[in-house]
Tab-separated table of C-alpha atoms and ligand atoms in Angstrom:
chain	number	residue	atom	x	y	z
M	1	UNK	CA	139.381	117.161	73.295
M	2	UNK	CA	139.258	120.886	73.096
M	3	UNK	CA	141.985	122.378	70.877
M	4	UNK	CA	142.789	125.755	69.410
M	5	UNK	CA	143.517	125.723	65.635
M	6	UNK	CA	145.878	128.644	65.744
M	7	UNK	CA	148.934	130.049	67.557
M	8	UNK	CA	148.776	132.401	70.523
M	9	UNK	CA	150.712	135.363	69.276
M	10	UNK	CA	150.647	139.039	70.472
M	11	UNK	CA	147.780	138.466	72.841
M	12	UNK	CA	145.413	136.672	70.419
M	13	UNK	CA	144.823	133.272	68.732
M	14	UNK	CA	145.643	133.621	65.067
M	15	UNK	CA	145.871	131.125	62.223
M	16	UNK	CA	149.331	129.631	61.508
M	17	UNK	CA	150.982	130.105	58.072
M	18	UNK	CA	151.421	126.416	57.506
M	19	UNK	CA	148.966	123.891	56.200
M	20	UNK	CA	149.926	120.847	58.251
M	21	UNK	CA	148.665	119.715	61.596
M	22	UNK	CA	149.950	117.515	64.438
M	23	UNK	CA	147.715	114.614	65.649
M	24	UNK	CA	147.579	114.391	69.464
M	25	UNK	CA	147.349	110.670	70.479
M	26	UNK	CA	146.125	109.189	73.855
M	27	UNK	CA	148.927	106.749	74.680
M	28	UNK	CA	146.703	104.611	76.785
M	29	UNK	CA	144.352	103.636	73.933
M	30	UNK	CA	146.152	104.823	70.834
M	31	UNK	CA	143.162	107.095	69.829
M	32	UNK	CA	143.664	110.556	68.197
M	33	UNK	CA	142.065	113.052	70.471
M	34	UNK	CA	142.836	116.360	68.743
M	35	UNK	CA	144.788	118.078	65.978
M	36	UNK	CA	146.856	121.190	66.418
M	37	UNK	CA	148.639	123.295	63.793
M	38	UNK	CA	152.251	122.672	62.985
M	39	UNK	CA	153.989	125.932	63.207
M	40	UNK	CA	156.459	127.111	60.548
M	41	UNK	CA	159.474	129.406	60.633
M	42	UNK	CA	157.267	132.283	59.663
M	43	UNK	CA	155.090	131.655	62.744
M	44	UNK	CA	158.159	131.637	64.924
M	45	UNK	CA	159.256	134.820	63.317
M	46	UNK	CA	155.893	136.525	63.983
M	47	UNK	CA	156.017	135.401	67.609
M	48	UNK	CA	159.598	136.535	68.130
M	49	UNK	CA	158.721	139.959	66.676
M	50	UNK	CA	155.678	140.340	68.988
M	51	UNK	CA	158.004	139.291	71.940
M	52	UNK	CA	160.592	141.844	70.882
M	53	UNK	CA	158.039	144.570	70.587
M	54	UNK	CA	156.602	143.739	74.081
M	55	UNK	CA	160.039	143.615	75.724
M	56	UNK	CA	160.662	147.297	76.624
M	57	UNK	CA	157.275	147.713	78.274
M	58	UNK	CA	157.452	144.447	80.291
M	59	UNK	CA	161.112	145.083	81.236
M	60	UNK	CA	160.173	148.450	82.664
M	61	UNK	CA	157.154	147.238	84.484
M	62	UNK	CA	157.974	147.408	88.277
M	63	UNK	CA	158.656	143.886	89.715
M	64	UNK	CA	155.775	144.316	92.094
M	65	UNK	CA	153.429	144.583	89.180
M	66	UNK	CA	155.119	141.712	87.384
M	67	UNK	CA	154.527	139.778	90.619
M	68	UNK	CA	150.808	140.603	90.547
M	69	UNK	CA	150.579	139.350	87.017
M	70	UNK	CA	152.402	135.997	87.841
M	71	UNK	CA	150.114	135.534	90.801
M	72	UNK	CA	147.168	136.039	88.465
M	73	UNK	CA	148.721	133.385	86.065
M	74	UNK	CA	148.996	131.007	89.021
M	75	UNK	CA	145.247	131.579	89.860
M	76	UNK	CA	144.236	131.225	86.199
M	77	UNK	CA	146.020	127.832	86.097
M	78	UNK	CA	144.393	126.859	89.408
M	79	UNK	CA	140.930	127.646	87.925
M	80	UNK	CA	141.814	125.082	85.219
M	81	UNK	CA	143.386	122.559	87.398
M	82	UNK	CA	140.926	119.706	86.702
M	83	UNK	CA	140.981	120.463	82.969
M	84	UNK	CA	144.838	120.514	82.989
M	85	UNK	CA	145.038	117.204	84.944
M	86	UNK	CA	142.567	115.584	82.505
M	87	UNK	CA	144.384	116.874	79.441
M	88	UNK	CA	147.744	115.735	80.773
M	89	UNK	CA	146.268	112.300	81.502
M	90	UNK	CA	144.842	112.192	77.912
M	91	UNK	CA	147.930	113.369	75.927
M	92	UNK	CA	150.716	112.031	78.204
M	93	UNK	CA	149.017	109.059	79.776
M	94	UNK	CA	149.954	109.615	83.367
M	95	UNK	CA	147.308	108.285	85.808
M	96	UNK	CA	144.847	110.982	86.865
M	97	UNK	CA	145.834	111.092	90.588
M	98	UNK	CA	149.353	111.623	89.553
M	99	UNK	CA	148.420	114.292	87.009
M	100	UNK	CA	146.471	116.115	89.683
M	101	UNK	CA	149.018	115.892	92.624
M	102	UNK	CA	152.238	116.259	90.669
M	103	UNK	CA	151.846	117.259	87.086
M	104	UNK	CA	149.514	120.105	88.036
M	105	UNK	CA	150.118	120.504	91.803
M	106	UNK	CA	153.786	121.102	91.447
M	107	UNK	CA	153.723	123.886	88.768
M	108	UNK	CA	151.129	125.697	90.808
M	109	UNK	CA	153.576	125.809	93.643
M	110	UNK	CA	156.430	126.986	91.243
M	111	UNK	CA	154.307	129.650	89.751
M	112	UNK	CA	153.425	130.877	93.264
M	113	UNK	CA	157.112	130.873	94.242
M	114	UNK	CA	158.000	133.208	91.287
M	115	UNK	CA	155.112	135.539	92.158
M	116	UNK	CA	156.792	135.809	95.633
M	117	UNK	CA	160.325	136.027	94.154
M	118	UNK	CA	159.413	138.716	91.747
M	119	UNK	CA	158.214	140.935	94.607
M	120	UNK	CA	161.186	140.152	96.911
M	121	UNK	CA	164.270	139.695	94.701
M	122	UNK	CA	166.903	142.374	94.878
M	123	UNK	CA	167.046	143.654	91.294
M	124	UNK	CA	169.487	146.262	92.356
M	125	UNK	CA	172.592	145.999	94.549
M	126	UNK	CA	175.494	148.304	95.708
M	127	UNK	CA	179.068	146.984	95.301
M	128	UNK	CA	181.561	149.628	96.427
M	129	UNK	CA	181.247	152.657	94.270
M	130	UNK	CA	178.900	150.853	91.882
M	131	UNK	CA	175.205	150.251	91.638
M	132	UNK	CA	174.542	146.991	89.904
M	133	UNK	CA	171.169	146.525	88.113
M	134	UNK	CA	169.932	143.122	87.352
M	135	UNK	CA	168.204	143.542	84.004
M	136	UNK	CA	166.250	141.030	81.833
M	137	UNK	CA	168.188	139.088	79.322
M	138	UNK	CA	165.611	139.864	76.687
M	139	UNK	CA	163.555	137.659	74.379
M	140	UNK	CA	163.544	134.039	75.572
M	141	UNK	CA	162.998	131.048	73.230
M	142	UNK	CA	161.648	128.205	75.453
M	143	UNK	CA	161.598	124.658	74.098
M	144	UNK	CA	160.078	122.102	76.436
M	145	UNK	CA	159.538	118.242	76.505
M	146	UNK	CA	156.488	116.155	77.148
M	147	UNK	CA	157.354	114.371	80.356
M	148	UNK	CA	156.024	116.893	82.820
M	149	UNK	CA	154.351	119.139	80.196
M	150	UNK	CA	152.936	121.912	82.517
M	151	UNK	CA	155.876	121.870	84.957
M	152	UNK	CA	158.444	122.256	82.225
M	153	UNK	CA	156.663	125.240	80.787
M	154	UNK	CA	156.132	127.002	84.132
M	155	UNK	CA	159.841	126.260	85.131
M	156	UNK	CA	160.853	128.552	82.236
M	157	UNK	CA	157.967	131.014	81.761
M	158	UNK	CA	157.495	132.021	85.392
M	159	UNK	CA	161.096	132.995	86.108
M	160	UNK	CA	161.432	134.734	82.800
M	161	UNK	CA	158.269	136.774	83.465
M	162	UNK	CA	159.649	137.577	86.994
M	163	UNK	CA	162.904	138.761	85.446
M	164	UNK	CA	161.078	140.985	82.910
M	165	UNK	CA	161.824	138.894	79.871
M	166	UNK	CA	159.289	138.140	77.146
M	167	UNK	CA	158.799	134.632	75.743
M	168	UNK	CA	158.111	132.414	72.798
M	169	UNK	CA	157.293	128.832	73.759
M	170	UNK	CA	157.627	125.838	71.365
M	171	UNK	CA	156.177	122.861	73.441
M	172	UNK	CA	156.713	119.154	72.714
M	173	UNK	CA	154.626	117.862	69.803
M	174	UNK	CA	153.240	115.037	72.036
M	175	UNK	CA	151.645	117.471	74.504
M	176	UNK	CA	150.546	120.650	72.848
M	177	UNK	CA	147.066	120.742	74.438
M	178	UNK	CA	148.543	121.394	77.817
M	179	UNK	CA	150.523	124.276	76.383
M	180	UNK	CA	147.401	125.722	74.780
M	181	UNK	CA	145.638	125.639	78.217
M	182	UNK	CA	148.704	127.416	79.711
M	183	UNK	CA	148.328	130.173	76.969
M	184	UNK	CA	144.625	130.650	77.841
M	185	UNK	CA	145.766	131.067	81.478
M	186	UNK	CA	148.378	133.679	80.511
M	187	UNK	CA	145.754	135.500	78.559
M	188	UNK	CA	143.373	135.525	81.421
M	189	UNK	CA	146.132	136.693	83.785
M	190	UNK	CA	146.253	139.945	81.902
M	191	UNK	CA	149.817	139.700	80.634
M	192	UNK	CA	150.310	142.506	78.006
M	193	UNK	CA	150.127	141.290	74.393
M	194	UNK	CA	153.443	139.840	73.209
M	195	UNK	CA	154.877	139.087	76.601
M	196	UNK	CA	153.990	135.436	76.204
M	197	UNK	CA	153.614	133.733	72.850
M	198	UNK	CA	152.965	130.037	71.925
M	199	UNK	CA	153.896	128.320	68.640
M	200	UNK	CA	153.017	124.608	68.442
M	201	UNK	CA	155.025	122.606	66.002
M	202	UNK	CA	157.697	120.020	65.320
M	203	UNK	CA	161.204	120.195	66.875
M	204	UNK	CA	163.277	120.142	63.727
M	205	UNK	CA	160.991	122.814	62.153
M	206	UNK	CA	159.485	125.260	64.653
M	207	UNK	CA	161.978	124.377	67.467
M	208	UNK	CA	165.073	124.848	65.325
M	209	UNK	CA	163.716	128.066	63.786
M	210	UNK	CA	163.180	129.370	67.409
M	211	UNK	CA	166.715	128.273	68.536
M	212	UNK	CA	168.313	129.782	65.437
M	213	UNK	CA	166.359	133.049	65.387
M	214	UNK	CA	168.762	136.057	65.566
M	215	UNK	CA	166.407	138.036	67.648
M	216	UNK	CA	166.150	135.547	70.488
M	217	UNK	CA	168.490	136.491	73.357
M	218	UNK	CA	168.403	133.279	75.304
M	219	UNK	CA	167.339	129.717	74.409
M	220	UNK	CA	166.088	127.692	77.293
M	221	UNK	CA	165.805	124.055	76.367
M	222	UNK	CA	164.784	120.903	78.318
M	223	UNK	CA	164.995	117.470	76.538
M	224	UNK	CA	167.488	115.074	75.015
M	225	UNK	CA	171.209	115.426	75.166
M	226	UNK	CA	171.367	115.063	71.405
M	227	UNK	CA	169.109	118.068	70.649
M	228	UNK	CA	170.659	119.970	73.573
M	229	UNK	CA	174.092	119.623	72.145
M	230	UNK	CA	172.903	120.996	68.791
M	231	UNK	CA	171.085	123.898	70.355
M	232	UNK	CA	174.136	124.718	72.465
M	233	UNK	CA	176.399	124.762	69.329
M	234	UNK	CA	173.894	127.013	67.572
M	235	UNK	CA	173.670	129.417	70.479
M	236	UNK	CA	177.435	129.406	70.905
M	237	UNK	CA	177.973	130.449	67.238
M	238	UNK	CA	175.574	133.273	67.671
M	239	UNK	CA	177.067	134.280	71.141
M	240	UNK	CA	173.739	134.004	72.841
M	241	UNK	CA	172.826	132.695	76.293
M	242	UNK	CA	171.662	129.130	76.617
M	243	UNK	CA	170.169	127.078	79.317
M	244	UNK	CA	170.102	123.202	78.966
M	245	UNK	CA	168.308	120.746	81.108
M	246	UNK	CA	169.232	117.432	79.622
M	247	UNK	CA	169.235	113.730	80.586
M	248	UNK	CA	170.229	111.788	83.659
M	249	UNK	CA	171.327	108.320	84.946
M	250	UNK	CA	171.145	109.137	88.680
M	251	UNK	CA	172.365	106.808	91.370
M	252	UNK	CA	170.441	105.741	94.430
M	253	UNK	CA	173.195	104.858	96.867
M	254	UNK	CA	172.196	102.662	99.797
M	255	UNK	CA	175.019	102.557	102.286
M	256	UNK	CA	175.419	99.530	104.546
M	257	UNK	CA	173.921	101.406	107.633
M	258	UNK	CA	170.710	102.427	105.828
M	259	UNK	CA	167.188	101.017	106.466
M	260	UNK	CA	167.285	98.839	103.443
M	261	UNK	CA	163.579	98.109	103.031
M	262	UNK	CA	162.647	101.926	103.030
M	263	UNK	CA	165.544	102.772	100.696
M	264	UNK	CA	164.619	100.013	98.264
M	265	UNK	CA	160.868	100.595	98.260
M	266	UNK	CA	161.310	104.437	97.831
M	267	UNK	CA	163.971	103.823	95.178
M	268	UNK	CA	161.514	101.528	93.124
M	269	UNK	CA	158.682	104.080	93.469
M	270	UNK	CA	160.920	106.819	92.334
M	271	UNK	CA	161.797	105.006	89.088
M	272	UNK	CA	158.273	103.770	88.355
M	273	UNK	CA	156.662	107.175	88.868
M	274	UNK	CA	155.531	108.818	85.647
M	275	UNK	CA	156.389	105.432	84.020
M	276	UNK	CA	160.145	106.239	84.414
M	277	UNK	CA	159.853	109.345	82.204
M	278	UNK	CA	161.621	111.543	84.744
M	279	UNK	CA	165.098	113.079	83.926
M	280	UNK	CA	166.132	112.960	87.572
M	281	UNK	CA	164.921	109.350	88.310
M	282	UNK	CA	167.279	107.216	90.336
M	283	UNK	CA	167.562	104.525	87.671
M	284	UNK	CA	170.703	102.890	89.179
M	285	UNK	CA	170.387	101.381	92.685
M	286	UNK	CA	173.764	100.736	94.314
M	287	UNK	CA	173.809	98.137	97.110
M	288	UNK	CA	176.575	96.715	99.172
M	289	UNK	CA	177.383	93.069	98.276
M	290	UNK	CA	176.498	91.763	101.646
M	291	UNK	CA	172.910	93.030	101.385
M	292	UNK	CA	172.587	92.722	97.621
M	293	UNK	CA	170.350	89.702	97.370
M	294	UNK	CA	168.054	90.925	100.005
M	295	UNK	CA	167.640	94.244	98.087
M	296	UNK	CA	167.038	92.484	94.836
M	297	UNK	CA	164.200	90.466	96.318
M	298	UNK	CA	162.654	93.528	97.946
M	299	UNK	CA	162.982	95.491	94.682
M	300	UNK	CA	161.433	92.705	92.480
M	301	UNK	CA	158.465	92.389	94.885
M	302	UNK	CA	158.006	96.179	94.926
M	303	UNK	CA	158.065	96.355	91.209
M	304	UNK	CA	155.607	93.422	90.778
M	305	UNK	CA	153.226	95.272	93.128
M	306	UNK	CA	153.296	98.247	90.925
M	307	UNK	CA	151.883	96.122	88.108
M	308	UNK	CA	148.713	97.805	86.688
M	309	UNK	CA	148.967	101.146	88.369
M	310	UNK	CA	151.575	102.279	85.986
M	311	UNK	CA	150.578	104.485	83.037
M	312	UNK	CA	151.715	103.998	79.374
M	313	UNK	CA	154.829	105.676	77.857
M	314	UNK	CA	154.144	108.795	75.811
M	315	UNK	CA	154.250	107.263	72.394
M	316	UNK	CA	155.031	104.140	70.324
M	317	UNK	CA	158.565	105.267	69.664
M	318	UNK	CA	159.441	105.591	73.361
M	319	UNK	CA	157.704	102.139	74.029
M	320	UNK	CA	159.974	100.579	71.231
M	321	UNK	CA	163.055	102.281	72.653
M	322	UNK	CA	162.533	101.227	76.248
M	323	UNK	CA	161.767	97.644	75.092
M	324	UNK	CA	164.845	97.647	73.003
M	325	UNK	CA	166.882	98.684	76.169
M	326	UNK	CA	165.254	95.835	78.077
M	327	UNK	CA	166.281	93.332	75.454
M	328	UNK	CA	169.776	94.780	75.414
M	329	UNK	CA	170.046	94.416	79.229
M	330	UNK	CA	169.271	90.608	78.823
M	331	UNK	CA	171.540	90.303	75.932
M	332	UNK	CA	174.508	91.829	77.897
M	333	UNK	CA	173.899	89.379	80.724
M	334	UNK	CA	171.901	91.241	83.301
M	335	UNK	CA	169.416	89.166	85.347
M	336	UNK	CA	165.742	90.034	84.830
M	337	UNK	CA	163.890	89.792	88.221
M	338	UNK	CA	160.659	91.683	87.328
M	339	UNK	CA	159.002	92.742	84.074
M	340	UNK	CA	160.520	92.279	80.732
M	341	UNK	CA	160.348	93.421	77.094
M	342	UNK	CA	156.869	91.902	76.255
M	343	UNK	CA	154.126	94.541	75.961
M	344	UNK	CA	151.784	93.850	79.052
M	345	UNK	CA	148.667	94.982	77.180
M	346	UNK	CA	147.394	94.822	73.646
M	347	UNK	CA	146.448	98.383	73.354
M	348	UNK	CA	148.413	101.336	74.578
M	349	UNK	CA	152.097	101.967	74.805
M	350	UNK	CA	152.626	100.129	78.051
M	351	UNK	CA	155.921	98.635	79.414
M	352	UNK	CA	156.023	96.456	82.540
M	353	UNK	CA	157.766	97.790	85.643
M	354	UNK	CA	161.130	96.095	85.071
M	355	UNK	CA	164.035	95.323	87.399
M	356	UNK	CA	167.473	94.066	86.491
M	357	UNK	CA	169.909	92.546	88.993
M	358	UNK	CA	173.644	91.662	88.392
M	359	UNK	CA	174.047	94.884	86.295
M	360	UNK	CA	177.647	95.874	85.922
M	361	UNK	CA	178.537	99.563	85.749
M	362	UNK	CA	179.719	99.357	82.075
M	363	UNK	CA	176.487	97.780	80.703
M	364	UNK	CA	174.343	99.825	78.296
M	365	UNK	CA	171.464	99.836	80.734
M	366	UNK	CA	173.775	101.215	83.433
M	367	UNK	CA	175.153	104.005	81.304
M	368	UNK	CA	172.403	105.337	78.946
M	369	UNK	CA	169.135	107.169	79.808
M	370	UNK	CA	166.214	104.713	79.260
M	371	UNK	CA	163.424	106.999	80.106
M	372	UNK	CA	161.078	104.216	81.070
M	373	UNK	CA	160.146	102.105	84.088
M	374	UNK	CA	163.465	100.128	84.252
M	375	UNK	CA	165.714	99.862	87.331
M	376	UNK	CA	169.245	98.493	87.394
M	377	UNK	CA	170.587	97.207	90.666
M	378	UNK	CA	174.416	97.344	90.848
M	379	UNK	CA	176.685	95.596	93.528
M	380	UNK	CA	179.475	97.639	95.220
M	381	UNK	CA	182.160	96.263	97.550
M	382	UNK	CA	183.045	99.404	99.684
M	383	UNK	CA	182.370	103.194	99.743
M	384	UNK	CA	185.085	104.126	97.227
M	385	UNK	CA	183.782	101.521	94.834
M	386	UNK	CA	180.196	102.972	95.290
M	387	UNK	CA	181.519	106.480	94.584
M	388	UNK	CA	183.299	105.430	91.486
M	389	UNK	CA	180.170	103.652	90.153
M	390	UNK	CA	177.912	106.558	91.075
M	391	UNK	CA	180.133	109.053	89.336
M	392	UNK	CA	180.898	106.797	86.387
M	393	UNK	CA	178.493	108.063	83.772
M	394	UNK	CA	178.506	111.195	81.587
M	395	UNK	CA	175.407	112.470	83.553
M	396	UNK	CA	175.093	114.217	86.852
M	397	UNK	CA	171.501	115.467	87.359
M	398	UNK	CA	170.255	113.984	90.749
M	399	UNK	CA	170.620	111.084	93.111
M	400	UNK	CA	169.948	109.768	96.582
M	401	UNK	CA	171.967	108.644	99.493
M	402	UNK	CA	170.682	106.527	102.363
M	403	UNK	CA	172.499	105.854	105.596
M	404	UNK	CA	172.008	105.269	109.287
M	405	UNK	CA	172.280	108.990	109.974
M	406	UNK	CA	172.086	112.105	107.767
M	407	UNK	CA	175.743	113.061	108.566
M	408	UNK	CA	177.097	109.964	106.990
M	409	UNK	CA	174.848	110.367	103.945
M	410	UNK	CA	175.813	113.981	103.553
M	411	UNK	CA	179.562	113.069	103.685
M	412	UNK	CA	178.950	110.745	100.770
M	413	UNK	CA	176.726	113.198	98.882
M	414	UNK	CA	179.249	115.824	98.974
M	415	UNK	CA	181.495	113.525	96.819
M	416	UNK	CA	178.900	112.919	94.140
M	417	UNK	CA	179.221	114.836	90.850
M	418	UNK	CA	175.660	115.714	90.686
M	419	UNK	CA	173.330	118.742	91.036
M	420	UNK	CA	170.731	117.383	93.517
M	421	UNK	CA	170.767	114.683	96.148
M	422	UNK	CA	167.998	113.557	98.401
M	423	UNK	CA	169.269	112.590	101.845
M	424	UNK	CA	167.450	109.700	103.487
M	425	UNK	CA	164.351	110.331	101.478
M	426	UNK	CA	164.412	114.151	101.627
M	427	UNK	CA	161.390	115.759	100.010
M	428	UNK	CA	161.455	117.595	96.611
M	429	UNK	CA	161.914	121.356	97.224
M	430	UNK	CA	160.603	123.589	94.434
M	431	UNK	CA	162.826	126.431	95.644
M	432	UNK	CA	166.061	124.509	95.417
M	433	UNK	CA	168.182	124.974	92.278
M	434	UNK	CA	167.603	122.053	89.808
M	435	UNK	CA	170.124	121.293	87.138
M	436	UNK	CA	173.076	119.193	86.041
M	437	UNK	CA	176.685	118.652	86.531
M	438	UNK	CA	178.574	117.238	83.501
M	439	UNK	CA	176.468	116.454	80.365
M	440	UNK	CA	173.254	116.788	82.302
M	441	UNK	CA	173.118	120.380	81.316
M	442	UNK	CA	174.056	124.071	81.710
M	443	UNK	CA	172.270	126.396	84.069
M	444	UNK	CA	169.665	125.904	86.877
M	445	UNK	CA	165.935	126.111	87.190
M	446	UNK	CA	163.550	126.813	90.163
M	447	UNK	CA	163.864	129.320	92.904
M	448	UNK	CA	166.154	132.348	93.023
M	449	UNK	CA	168.898	130.533	91.018
M	450	UNK	CA	166.446	129.798	88.409
M	451	UNK	CA	165.406	133.416	88.238
M	452	UNK	CA	169.106	134.568	87.932
M	453	UNK	CA	169.368	132.637	84.601
M	454	UNK	CA	167.058	135.261	83.071
M	455	UNK	CA	169.009	138.296	84.282
M	456	UNK	CA	172.071	140.161	83.245
M	457	UNK	CA	174.060	142.745	85.170
M	458	UNK	CA	174.632	146.439	84.335
M	459	UNK	CA	177.070	148.247	86.563
M	460	UNK	CA	177.060	151.998	87.057
M	461	UNK	CA	180.055	153.655	88.689
M	462	UNK	CA	179.749	156.738	90.907
U	1	NAP	P1	163.697	115.933	72.258
U	1	NAP	O1	163.596	115.547	70.895
U	1	NAP	O2	164.973	116.498	72.769
U	1	NAP	O3	162.472	116.977	72.626
U	1	NAP	C1	162.581	118.098	73.474
U	1	NAP	C2	162.082	119.334	72.829
U	1	NAP	O4	162.975	119.705	71.801
U	1	NAP	C3	160.691	119.106	72.090
U	1	NAP	O5	159.917	120.198	72.185
U	1	NAP	C4	161.121	118.787	70.598
U	1	NAP	O6	160.180	118.911	69.672
U	1	NAP	C5	162.209	119.811	70.551
U	1	NAP	N1	163.161	119.595	69.425
U	1	NAP	C6	163.451	118.383	68.823
U	1	NAP	N2	164.376	118.499	67.881
U	1	NAP	C7	164.771	119.766	67.881
U	1	NAP	C8	165.685	120.554	67.092
U	1	NAP	N3	166.406	120.159	66.185
U	1	NAP	N4	165.714	121.927	67.348
U	1	NAP	C9	165.017	122.483	68.381
U	1	NAP	N5	164.115	121.816	69.082
U	1	NAP	C10	164.024	120.485	68.828
U	1	NAP	O7	163.278	114.734	73.298
U	1	NAP	P2	162.312	113.573	72.752
U	1	NAP	O8	162.450	113.138	71.382
U	1	NAP	O9	160.921	114.032	73.049
U	1	NAP	O10	162.732	112.447	73.767
U	1	NAP	C11	163.927	111.695	73.534
U	1	NAP	C12	164.697	111.425	74.719
U	1	NAP	O11	164.999	112.609	75.373
U	1	NAP	C13	164.050	110.694	75.823
U	1	NAP	O12	164.000	109.296	75.649
U	1	NAP	C14	164.829	111.069	76.997
U	1	NAP	O13	166.024	110.314	77.088
U	1	NAP	C15	165.189	112.525	76.632
U	1	NAP	N6	164.310	113.426	77.428
U	1	NAP	C16	164.751	114.099	78.525
U	1	NAP	C17	163.896	114.958	79.115
U	1	NAP	C18	164.403	115.827	80.331
U	1	NAP	O14	163.623	116.267	81.067
U	1	NAP	N7	165.703	115.998	80.541
U	1	NAP	C19	162.690	115.177	78.821
U	1	NAP	C20	162.205	114.461	77.605
U	1	NAP	C21	163.028	113.594	76.973
U	1	NAP	P3	159.311	117.548	69.325
U	1	NAP	O15	158.434	117.307	70.442
U	1	NAP	O16	158.607	117.944	68.058
U	1	NAP	O17	160.321	116.482	69.144
U	2	MG	MG1	161.672	114.508	69.551
């Protein structure tokens, strides 16, 4: 596949300072499809200096003009939508229809939403005898994961641009080709040199250099809790802003009055989508004991039907990790009703759609983020029991509640310690704030709340 052999810094592709490359592998057939340069601390430093130099000009650019550039970025991505979808399918493995509809379709909407918000957001407000200006935080270091490679980039870059910030992006090592296509689109959108910069590389090298760079004002990270904790500590020591989008172990709570068949089939689809590599996936299904066996049967049948339509996991390490969790589930006494730890195909990092019944809330598979196509079905006795189980993890990113009517579901949802809840199958809303309670993170992405993360206030008194 097409790949650039340099970094995108200060408006141009230039050679990196290192001499190693990262192999990009197609997880469906294990073939190497491209090599990209592995960035160094020097590359990060060059990119941060370019972003710093571009900051005063971009911050002073009227929001209406920033809006025009973000709309141009959206259009430049739209022109590449087929190439983006094919690239995501090649380096991540998600089936092409999913890449087209979700992996590319969603970020196009998000980019458009920030073109609109840049034009309409009140960057100035009156409070008594003060005028409050909402000014850009400054240079943003963005570190993104591979699970929704374009969406995670757009979620950070679009609001940062709208706010008047400049950016250095370090994308996941597994999906750098999508990030390179994004940089091409940013270039074609006519962003001034240095406003957006891309350094491909490894997390502990390029990522860490970016997170530790003294001239970065805000680190925005999406990924694992382990790395997020480390980045938060580094940022805290330097007294700089940090936004963390971390893991989840979300509950799909099916109340006794719900339409069970719909709630179960939608719940299974939610977990199997993107091969379970979704931080907000509803990986714990909570069902009342009276309807438990019926739900288990429905879920097992739904998962079996998924069969071959599921894509591989991103790499061999994730496949091993997920199979390890499935083995652990069996070892801890959960009842396997679909799938299992065996690799379903000889080639490619595939894991079968897997469903466990008789999962108790304290089991490893009910507590830890698996990041694979594995659903745990947990029994509850009454609503308070369901609430205790739903809230009984260190995470709080998302969830779902199903009931006979919305009011009953809402009453339950209001008691959940989590940042997003879908009521009776409510649709994803790209304008609604997305982010975690508890150890699922700090800060919010998407919509006006996502934009506010990249702003700081200055108050003038009269
Ligand atoms: P990860 O290591 O946290 O990766 C996220 C990003 O951080 C990548 O760009 C990564 O670079 C970078 N990174 C890694 N170590 C770093 C460091 N010391 N300093 C700065 N940046 C660093 O996550 P992963 O290894 O790809 O996946 C592991 C687990 O994380 C998954 O199984 C899942 O549980 C969770 N995860 C969560 C999300 C989410 O959306 N919340 C997304 C992906 C993964 P490299 O690509 O080079 O590692
Ligand atoms: Mg990693």
